[in-house]
Structures are given as structure tokens and as C-alpha cells.
PDB file of C-alpha atoms in Angstrom:
ATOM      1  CA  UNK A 272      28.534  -6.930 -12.195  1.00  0.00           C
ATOM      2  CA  UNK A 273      26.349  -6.002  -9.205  1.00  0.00           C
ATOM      3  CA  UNK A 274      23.796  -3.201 -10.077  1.00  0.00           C
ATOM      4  CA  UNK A 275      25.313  -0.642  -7.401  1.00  0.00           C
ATOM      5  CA  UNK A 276      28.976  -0.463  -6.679  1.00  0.00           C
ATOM      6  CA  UNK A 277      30.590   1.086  -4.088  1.00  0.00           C
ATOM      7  CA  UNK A 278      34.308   1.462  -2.748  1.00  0.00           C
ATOM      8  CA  UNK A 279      34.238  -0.520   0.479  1.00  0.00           C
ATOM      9  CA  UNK A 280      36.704   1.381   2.183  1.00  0.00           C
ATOM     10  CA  UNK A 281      37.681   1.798   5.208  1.00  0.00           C
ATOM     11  CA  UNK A 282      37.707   5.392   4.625  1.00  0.00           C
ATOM     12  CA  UNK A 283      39.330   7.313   7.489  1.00  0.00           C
ATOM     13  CA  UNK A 284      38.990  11.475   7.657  1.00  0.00           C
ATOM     14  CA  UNK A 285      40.053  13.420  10.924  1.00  0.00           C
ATOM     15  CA  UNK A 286      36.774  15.038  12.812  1.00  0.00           C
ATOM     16  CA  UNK A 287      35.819  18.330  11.186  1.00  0.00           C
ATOM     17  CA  UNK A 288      36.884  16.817   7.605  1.00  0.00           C
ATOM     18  CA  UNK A 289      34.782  16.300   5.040  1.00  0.00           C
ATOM     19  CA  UNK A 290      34.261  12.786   3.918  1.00  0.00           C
ATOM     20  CA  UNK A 291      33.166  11.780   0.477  1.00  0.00           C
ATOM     21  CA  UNK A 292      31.158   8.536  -0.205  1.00  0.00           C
ATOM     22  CA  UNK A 293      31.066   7.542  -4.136  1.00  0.00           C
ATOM     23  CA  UNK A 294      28.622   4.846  -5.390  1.00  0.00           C
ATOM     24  CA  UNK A 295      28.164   4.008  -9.425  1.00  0.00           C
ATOM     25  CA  UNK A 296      24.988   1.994 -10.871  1.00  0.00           C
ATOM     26  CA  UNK A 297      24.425   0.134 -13.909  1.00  0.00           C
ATOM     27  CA  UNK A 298      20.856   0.557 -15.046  1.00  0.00           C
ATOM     28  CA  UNK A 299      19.813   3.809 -16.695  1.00  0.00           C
ATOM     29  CA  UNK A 300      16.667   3.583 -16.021  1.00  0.00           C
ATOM     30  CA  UNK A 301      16.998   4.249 -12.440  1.00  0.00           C
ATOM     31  CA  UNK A 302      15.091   7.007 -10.913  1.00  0.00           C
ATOM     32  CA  UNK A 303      15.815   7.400  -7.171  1.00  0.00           C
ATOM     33  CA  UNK A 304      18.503   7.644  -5.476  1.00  0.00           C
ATOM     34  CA  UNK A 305      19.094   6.553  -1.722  1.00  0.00           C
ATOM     35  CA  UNK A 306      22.053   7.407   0.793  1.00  0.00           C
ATOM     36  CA  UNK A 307      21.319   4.948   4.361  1.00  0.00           C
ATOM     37  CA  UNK A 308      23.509   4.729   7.559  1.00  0.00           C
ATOM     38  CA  UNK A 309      24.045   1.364   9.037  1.00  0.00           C
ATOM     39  CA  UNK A 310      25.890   0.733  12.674  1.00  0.00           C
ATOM     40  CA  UNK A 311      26.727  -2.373  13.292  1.00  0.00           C
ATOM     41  CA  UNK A 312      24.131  -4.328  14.062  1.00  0.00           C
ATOM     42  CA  UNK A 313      20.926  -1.847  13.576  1.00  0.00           C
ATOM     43  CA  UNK A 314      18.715  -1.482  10.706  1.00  0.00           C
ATOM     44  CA  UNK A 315      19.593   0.855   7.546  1.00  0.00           C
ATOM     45  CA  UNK A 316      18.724   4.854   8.434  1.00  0.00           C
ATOM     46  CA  UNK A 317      17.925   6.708   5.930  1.00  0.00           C
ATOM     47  CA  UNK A 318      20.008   9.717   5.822  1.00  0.00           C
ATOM     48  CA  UNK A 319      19.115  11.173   2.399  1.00  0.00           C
ATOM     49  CA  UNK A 320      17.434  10.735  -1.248  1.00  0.00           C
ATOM     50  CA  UNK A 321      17.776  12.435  -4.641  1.00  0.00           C
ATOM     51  CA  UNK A 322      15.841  11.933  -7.916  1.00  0.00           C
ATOM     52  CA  UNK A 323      16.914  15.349  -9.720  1.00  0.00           C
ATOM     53  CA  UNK A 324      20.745  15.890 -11.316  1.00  0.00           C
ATOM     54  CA  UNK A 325      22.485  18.246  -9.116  1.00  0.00           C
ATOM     55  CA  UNK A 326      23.580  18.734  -5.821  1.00  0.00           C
ATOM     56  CA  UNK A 327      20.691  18.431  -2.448  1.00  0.00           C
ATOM     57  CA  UNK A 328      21.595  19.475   1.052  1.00  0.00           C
ATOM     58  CA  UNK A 329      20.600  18.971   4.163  1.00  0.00           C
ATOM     59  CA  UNK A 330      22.418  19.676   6.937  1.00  0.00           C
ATOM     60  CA  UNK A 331      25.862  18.714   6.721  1.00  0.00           C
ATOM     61  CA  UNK A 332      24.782  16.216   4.287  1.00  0.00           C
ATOM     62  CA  UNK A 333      25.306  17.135   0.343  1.00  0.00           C
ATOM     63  CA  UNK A 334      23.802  14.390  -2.113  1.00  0.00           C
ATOM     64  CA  UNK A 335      25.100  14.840  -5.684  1.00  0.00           C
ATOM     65  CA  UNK A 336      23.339  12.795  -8.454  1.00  0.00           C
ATOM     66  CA  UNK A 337      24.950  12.508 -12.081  1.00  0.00           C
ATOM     67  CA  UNK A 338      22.391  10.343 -14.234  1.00  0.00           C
ATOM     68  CA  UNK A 339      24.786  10.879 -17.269  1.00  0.00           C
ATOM     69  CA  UNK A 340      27.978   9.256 -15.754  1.00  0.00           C
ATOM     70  CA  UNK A 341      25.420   6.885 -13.999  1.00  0.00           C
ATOM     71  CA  UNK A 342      27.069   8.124 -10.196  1.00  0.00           C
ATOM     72  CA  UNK A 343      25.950   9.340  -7.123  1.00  0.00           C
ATOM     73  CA  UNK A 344      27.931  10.764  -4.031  1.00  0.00           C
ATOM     74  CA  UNK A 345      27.548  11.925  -0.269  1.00  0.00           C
ATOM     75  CA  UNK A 346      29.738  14.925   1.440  1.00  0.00           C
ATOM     76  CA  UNK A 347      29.441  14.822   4.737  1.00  0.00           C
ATOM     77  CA  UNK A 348      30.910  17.945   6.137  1.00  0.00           C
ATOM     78  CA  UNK A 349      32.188  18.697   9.383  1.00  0.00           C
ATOM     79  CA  UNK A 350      32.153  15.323   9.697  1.00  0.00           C
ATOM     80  CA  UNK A 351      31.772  13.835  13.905  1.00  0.00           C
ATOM     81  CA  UNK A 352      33.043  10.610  15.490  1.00  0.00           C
ATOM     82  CA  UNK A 353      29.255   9.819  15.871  1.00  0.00           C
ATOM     83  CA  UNK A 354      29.248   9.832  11.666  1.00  0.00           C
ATOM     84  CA  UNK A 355      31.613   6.608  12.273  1.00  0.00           C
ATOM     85  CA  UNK A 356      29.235   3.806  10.594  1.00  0.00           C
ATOM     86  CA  UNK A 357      28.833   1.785   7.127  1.00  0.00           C
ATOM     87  CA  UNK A 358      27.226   4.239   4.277  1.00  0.00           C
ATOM     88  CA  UNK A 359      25.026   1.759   1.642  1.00  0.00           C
ATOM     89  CA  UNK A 360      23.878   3.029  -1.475  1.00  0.00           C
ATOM     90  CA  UNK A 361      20.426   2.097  -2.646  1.00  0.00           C
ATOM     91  CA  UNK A 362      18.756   2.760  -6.310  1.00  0.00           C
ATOM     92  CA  UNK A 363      15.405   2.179  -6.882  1.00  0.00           C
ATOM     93  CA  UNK A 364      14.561   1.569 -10.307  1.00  0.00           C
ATOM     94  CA  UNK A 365      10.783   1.193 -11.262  1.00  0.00           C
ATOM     95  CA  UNK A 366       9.282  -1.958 -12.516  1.00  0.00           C
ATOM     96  CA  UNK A 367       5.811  -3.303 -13.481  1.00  0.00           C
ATOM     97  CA  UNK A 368       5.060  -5.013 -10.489  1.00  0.00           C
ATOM     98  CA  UNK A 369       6.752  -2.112  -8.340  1.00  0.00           C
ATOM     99  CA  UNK A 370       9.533  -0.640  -6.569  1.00  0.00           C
ATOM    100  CA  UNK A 371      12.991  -2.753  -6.830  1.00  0.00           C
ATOM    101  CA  UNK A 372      15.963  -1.512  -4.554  1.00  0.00           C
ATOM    102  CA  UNK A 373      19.153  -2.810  -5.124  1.00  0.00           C
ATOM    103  CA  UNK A 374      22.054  -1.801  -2.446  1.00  0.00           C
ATOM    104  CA  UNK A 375      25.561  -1.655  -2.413  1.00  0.00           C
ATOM    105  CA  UNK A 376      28.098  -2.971  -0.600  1.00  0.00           C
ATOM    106  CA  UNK A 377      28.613  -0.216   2.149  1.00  0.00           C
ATOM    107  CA  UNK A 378      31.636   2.043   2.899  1.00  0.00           C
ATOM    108  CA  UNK A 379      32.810   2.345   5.932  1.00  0.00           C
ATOM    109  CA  UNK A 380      33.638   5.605   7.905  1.00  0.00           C
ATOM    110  CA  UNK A 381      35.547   6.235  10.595  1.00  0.00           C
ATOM    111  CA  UNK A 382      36.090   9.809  11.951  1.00  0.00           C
ATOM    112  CA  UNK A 383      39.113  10.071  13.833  1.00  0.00           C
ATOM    113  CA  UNK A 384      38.881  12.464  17.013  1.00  0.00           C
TER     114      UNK A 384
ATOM    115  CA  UNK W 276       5.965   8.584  15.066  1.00  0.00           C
ATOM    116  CA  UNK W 277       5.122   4.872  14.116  1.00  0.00           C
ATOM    117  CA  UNK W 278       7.611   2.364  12.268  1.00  0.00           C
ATOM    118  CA  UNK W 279       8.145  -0.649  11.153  1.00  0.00           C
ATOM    119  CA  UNK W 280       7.488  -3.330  13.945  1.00  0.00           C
ATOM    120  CA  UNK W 281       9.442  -6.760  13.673  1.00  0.00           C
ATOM    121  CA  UNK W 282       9.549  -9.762  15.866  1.00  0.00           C
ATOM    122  CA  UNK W 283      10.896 -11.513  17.394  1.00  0.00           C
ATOM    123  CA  UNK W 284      14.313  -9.510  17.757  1.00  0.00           C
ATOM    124  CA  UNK W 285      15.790 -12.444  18.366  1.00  0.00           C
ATOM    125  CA  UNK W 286      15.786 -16.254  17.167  1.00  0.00           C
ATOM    126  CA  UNK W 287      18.199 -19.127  17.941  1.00  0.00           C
ATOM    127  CA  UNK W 288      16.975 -22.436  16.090  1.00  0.00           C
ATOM    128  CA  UNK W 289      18.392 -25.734  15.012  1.00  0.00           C
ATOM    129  CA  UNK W 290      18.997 -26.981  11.622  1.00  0.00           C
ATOM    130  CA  UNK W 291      16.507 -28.165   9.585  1.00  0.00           C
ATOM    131  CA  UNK W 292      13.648 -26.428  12.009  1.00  0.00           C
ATOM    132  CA  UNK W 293      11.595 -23.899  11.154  1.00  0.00           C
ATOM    133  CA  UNK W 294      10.990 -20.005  11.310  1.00  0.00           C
ATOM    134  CA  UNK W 295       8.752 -17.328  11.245  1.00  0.00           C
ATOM    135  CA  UNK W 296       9.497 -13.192  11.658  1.00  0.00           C
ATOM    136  CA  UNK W 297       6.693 -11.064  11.578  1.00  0.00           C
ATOM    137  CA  UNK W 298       7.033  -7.395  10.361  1.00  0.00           C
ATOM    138  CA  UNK W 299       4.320  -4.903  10.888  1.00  0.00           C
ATOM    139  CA  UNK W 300       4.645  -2.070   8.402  1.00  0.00           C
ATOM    140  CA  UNK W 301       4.283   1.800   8.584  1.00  0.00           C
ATOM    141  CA  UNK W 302       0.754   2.374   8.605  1.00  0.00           C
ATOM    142  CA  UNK W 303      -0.146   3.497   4.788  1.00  0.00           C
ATOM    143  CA  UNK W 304       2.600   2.455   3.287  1.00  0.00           C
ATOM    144  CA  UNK W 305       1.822  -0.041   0.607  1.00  0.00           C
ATOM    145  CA  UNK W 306       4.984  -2.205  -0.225  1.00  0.00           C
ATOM    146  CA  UNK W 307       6.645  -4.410   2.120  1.00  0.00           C
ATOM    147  CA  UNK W 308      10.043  -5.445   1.705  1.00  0.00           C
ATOM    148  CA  UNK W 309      12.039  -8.239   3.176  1.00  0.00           C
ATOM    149  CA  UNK W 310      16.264  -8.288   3.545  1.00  0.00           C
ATOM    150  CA  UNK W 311      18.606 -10.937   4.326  1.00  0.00           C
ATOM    151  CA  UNK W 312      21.806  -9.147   5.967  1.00  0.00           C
ATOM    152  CA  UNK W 313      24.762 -11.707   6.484  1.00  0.00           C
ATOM    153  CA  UNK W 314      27.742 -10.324   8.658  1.00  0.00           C
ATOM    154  CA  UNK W 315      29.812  -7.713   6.543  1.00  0.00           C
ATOM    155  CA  UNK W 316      27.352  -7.929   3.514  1.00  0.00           C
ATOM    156  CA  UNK W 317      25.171  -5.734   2.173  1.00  0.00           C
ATOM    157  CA  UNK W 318      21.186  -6.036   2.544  1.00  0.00           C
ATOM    158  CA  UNK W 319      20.103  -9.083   0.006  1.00  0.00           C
ATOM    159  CA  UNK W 320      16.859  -8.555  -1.393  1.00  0.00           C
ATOM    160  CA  UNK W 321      13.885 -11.426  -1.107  1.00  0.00           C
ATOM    161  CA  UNK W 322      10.965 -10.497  -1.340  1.00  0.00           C
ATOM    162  CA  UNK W 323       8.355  -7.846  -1.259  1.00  0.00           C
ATOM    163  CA  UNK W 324       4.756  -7.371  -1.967  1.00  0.00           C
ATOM    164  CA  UNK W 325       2.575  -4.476  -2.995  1.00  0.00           C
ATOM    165  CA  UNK W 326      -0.937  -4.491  -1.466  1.00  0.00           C
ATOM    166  CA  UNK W 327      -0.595  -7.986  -0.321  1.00  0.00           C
ATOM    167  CA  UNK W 328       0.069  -9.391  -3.496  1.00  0.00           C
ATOM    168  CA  UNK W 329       3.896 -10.528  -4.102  1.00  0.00           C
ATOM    169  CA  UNK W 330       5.471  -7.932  -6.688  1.00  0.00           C
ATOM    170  CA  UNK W 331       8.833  -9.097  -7.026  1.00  0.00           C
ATOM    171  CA  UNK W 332      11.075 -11.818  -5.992  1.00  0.00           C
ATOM    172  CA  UNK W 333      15.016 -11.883  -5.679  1.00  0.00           C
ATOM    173  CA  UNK W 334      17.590 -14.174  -4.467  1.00  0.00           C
ATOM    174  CA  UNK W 335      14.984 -15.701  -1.944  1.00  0.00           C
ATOM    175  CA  UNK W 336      15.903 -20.069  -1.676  1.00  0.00           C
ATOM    176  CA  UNK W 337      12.789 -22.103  -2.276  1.00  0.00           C
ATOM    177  CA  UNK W 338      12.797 -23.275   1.263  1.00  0.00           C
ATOM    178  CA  UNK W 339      11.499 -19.938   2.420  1.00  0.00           C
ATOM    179  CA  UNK W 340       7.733 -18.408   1.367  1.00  0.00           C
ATOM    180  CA  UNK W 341       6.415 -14.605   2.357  1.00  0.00           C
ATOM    181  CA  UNK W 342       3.103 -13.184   2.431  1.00  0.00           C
ATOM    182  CA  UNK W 343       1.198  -9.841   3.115  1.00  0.00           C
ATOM    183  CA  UNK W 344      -2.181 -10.288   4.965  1.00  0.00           C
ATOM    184  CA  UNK W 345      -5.110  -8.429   5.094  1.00  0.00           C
ATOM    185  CA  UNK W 346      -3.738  -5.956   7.645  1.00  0.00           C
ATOM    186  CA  UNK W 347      -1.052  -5.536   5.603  1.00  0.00           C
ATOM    187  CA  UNK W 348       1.267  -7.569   8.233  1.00  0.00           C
ATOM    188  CA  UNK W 349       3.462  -9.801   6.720  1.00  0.00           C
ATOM    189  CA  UNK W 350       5.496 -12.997   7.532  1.00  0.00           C
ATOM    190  CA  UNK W 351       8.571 -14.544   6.205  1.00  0.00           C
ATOM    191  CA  UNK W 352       8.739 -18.430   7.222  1.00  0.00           C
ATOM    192  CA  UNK W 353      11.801 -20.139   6.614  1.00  0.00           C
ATOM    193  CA  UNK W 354      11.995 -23.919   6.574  1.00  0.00           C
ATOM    194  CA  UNK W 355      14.459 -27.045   6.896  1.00  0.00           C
ATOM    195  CA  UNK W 356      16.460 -24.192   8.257  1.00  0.00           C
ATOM    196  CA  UNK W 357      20.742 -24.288   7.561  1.00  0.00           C
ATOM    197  CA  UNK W 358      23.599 -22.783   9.434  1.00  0.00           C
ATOM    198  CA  UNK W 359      23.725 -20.350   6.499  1.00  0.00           C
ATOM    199  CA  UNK W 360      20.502 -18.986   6.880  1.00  0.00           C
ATOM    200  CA  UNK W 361      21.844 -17.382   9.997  1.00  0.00           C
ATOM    201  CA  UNK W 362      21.754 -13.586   9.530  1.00  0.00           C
ATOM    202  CA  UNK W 363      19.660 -10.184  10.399  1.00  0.00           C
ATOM    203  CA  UNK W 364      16.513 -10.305   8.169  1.00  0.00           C
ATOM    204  CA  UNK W 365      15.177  -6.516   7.810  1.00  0.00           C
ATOM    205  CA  UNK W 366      11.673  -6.066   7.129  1.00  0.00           C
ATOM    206  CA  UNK W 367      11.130  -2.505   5.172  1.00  0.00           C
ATOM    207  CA  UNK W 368       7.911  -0.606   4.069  1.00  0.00           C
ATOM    208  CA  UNK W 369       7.690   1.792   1.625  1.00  0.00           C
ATOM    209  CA  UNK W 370       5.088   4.435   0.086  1.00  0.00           C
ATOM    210  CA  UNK W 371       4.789   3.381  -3.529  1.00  0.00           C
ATOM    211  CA  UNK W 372       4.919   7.231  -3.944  1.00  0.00           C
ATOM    212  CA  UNK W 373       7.576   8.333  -2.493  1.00  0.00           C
ATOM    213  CA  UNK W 374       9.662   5.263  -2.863  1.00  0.00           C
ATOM    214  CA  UNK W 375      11.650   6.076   0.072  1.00  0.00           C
ATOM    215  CA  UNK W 376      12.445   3.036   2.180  1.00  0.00           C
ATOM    216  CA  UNK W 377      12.052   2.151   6.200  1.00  0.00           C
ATOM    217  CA  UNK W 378      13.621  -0.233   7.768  1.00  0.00           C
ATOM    218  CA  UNK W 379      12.281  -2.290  10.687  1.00  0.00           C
ATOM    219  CA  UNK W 380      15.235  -3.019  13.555  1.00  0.00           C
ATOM    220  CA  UNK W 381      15.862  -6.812  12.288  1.00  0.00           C
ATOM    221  CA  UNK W 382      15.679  -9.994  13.614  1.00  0.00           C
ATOM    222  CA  UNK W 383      18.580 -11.867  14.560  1.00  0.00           C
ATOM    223  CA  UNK W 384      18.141 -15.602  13.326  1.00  0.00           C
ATOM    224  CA  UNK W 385      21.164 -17.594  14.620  1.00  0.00           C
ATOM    225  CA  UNK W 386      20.951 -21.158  13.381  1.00  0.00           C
ATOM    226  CA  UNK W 387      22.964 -23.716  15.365  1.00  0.00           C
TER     227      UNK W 387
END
């Protein structure tokens, strides 16, 4: 079992939708939390990061983080044809030596015009 | 404002040659991170080191070594290189306080 799972998609939502990104991890003792955009081809962007249960927004962006069910999601409201890329999921748990991410998979959006 | 600085963007070698990709990280960040990103996968964690000293290791083949240096630049050199080993290798850097990660653009290796 890989330490972050996501649904790989395609997931397909008409422009002005809102599209929902899902992502489970295994390890409890994870602390952060990371949501990156990836076009084909370029480096990871971080889009947003939560440590805290709840919901975070920024923007059209909504991060929701539930440590007890061991799941994190993205909303992306409103969502534009430019939003059209593969979503990874990254958790960072702590170790000794330091940090240790370990991604997903990706999910990939495309927003219809 | 500054971020992480790979080269060479770009790499075409033979089999069984070698490599090296530099990455320069974000100036005070303290971890280093390198990825292996085959086509439709996920980034595949190495390597990465925490004030030049190598803190963790993951699914990086014997055949390839890392290290930090004193300006906190790091290089990934990849040897007796295979057709597999073709891929984007991200460098990332990352403020052991923060924990938030950076990518670098990537460099291309294509091995023919």
C-alpha cells in the first residue's frame, strides 16, 4: 500500500464548477499536509498546505484536512481551463534525520470551456 | 524572488555513461531534496540531505550517489547509466521549519 493514495482520474468539471480532489494517507503520524500543481512537463507548484483539522482557503482554493479519517481534499471553485493540470498530494511526516515527503499519484483535471 | 536553480535542463546520454545534475537551492533553506519523475508517475523520492549531511534515503539504485557541499549546492551523479533511468529528476529545497517544499524546473535525462 503506497503511503498517499489518490484517485487518478481523469476528472472532468465544466468551467465555473467546482472540482474536488480527494487524497487518503496511511501513517498517523503525519503532520503536514501538501496540495502541488504539475503541467506536463514542469516542476510541482505548490498551490497550498495545511497542518490544522479543518477547512483553509485561499483564493478559490479550499484545503480540508481530517487527521481522524486519515484524508485530505482540495475544492477548487470557479474552477478555469487554465486549472487543467495533474493535482499530487504530498504528506510530510517527521523523522529523526528530517523531513520525509511521500506523494501521490496525481489526479488529473480538465476544465471543460 | 530566488529558487531553486538546476542544470543542465537538458541531458541526452548513452547507456552505461555517466551523469551529473546540479541543483542550487533556495538560499536558507536547509534540506535538499532530489525526485525521479518517470512519464505518468508520480515524483519518486531519492535522496535528500539536511545541512549537507544525507538525512534520508529512498528508492535511490546503488549506481547513483548525492551530496550537499559546502555552499549548500548539491549534485546527483548517476552511473553505468540504463534506458530506464531516463526521466525528469526534480531537485527541491525546503526550510526545515516550515516544511513546505520547492521545486527546481527538472532536468530532462533521456538515455539512448
Amino acid at each position: 500500500q503506497k503511503e498517499v493514495e489518490q484517485n487518478s482520474g481523469p476528472l472532468s468539471v465544466p468551467e465555473g464548477a467546482i472540482a474536488s480532489l480527494n487524497c487518503t494517507y496511511s501513517d498517523r503520524g503525519s503532520q503536514s499536509f501538501f496540495w502541488y500543481r504539475q503541467y506536463s512537463g514542469k516542476s510541482p507548484e505548490l498551490i497550498m498546505f495545511i497542518y490544522s483539522n479543518g477547512d483553509k482557503e485561499d483564493g478559490r482554493f479550499t484545503a480540508q484536512l481530517n487527521k481522524a479519517s486519515q484524508y485530505v481534499s482540495l475544492l477548487i471553485r470557479d474552477s478555469q481551463p487554465s486549472d487543467s493540470a495533474t493535482y499530487l498530494c504530498a504528506v510530510n511526516g517527521r523523522s529523526n534525520t528530517g523531513n520525509q515527503f511521500y506523494f501521490g499519484t496525481g489526479t488529473s483535471l480538465t476544465v471543460i470551456p | 524572488a530566488a529558487g531553486v536553480i538546476q542544470s543542465p535542463r537538458h541531458l541526452i546520454k548513452e547507456k552505461r555513461e555517466t551523469a551529473t545534475l546540479k541543483c542550487y537551492p533556495i538560499p536558507r533553506h536547509d534540506t535538499v531534496y532530489w525526485y525521479q519523475q518517470g512519464p505518468g508517475q508520480d515524483p519518486q523520492f531519492l535522496i535528500s540531505f539536511y545541512e549537507k549531511m544525507q538525512s534520508d534515503k529512498g528508492s535511490i539504485p546503488d549506481r547513483f550517489s548525492a551530496q550537499q557541499f559546502s555552499d549548500y549546492h548539491s549534485e546527483l551523479n548517476m552511473s553505468s547509466l540504463e534506458l530506464g533511468d531516463s526521466a525528469l529528476y526534480f531537485c527541491a529545497s525546503s526550510p526545515r521549519t516550515t516544511g513546505e517544499l520547492f521545486f527546481g524546473e527538472g532536468s530532462r535525462l533521456t538515455v539512448l
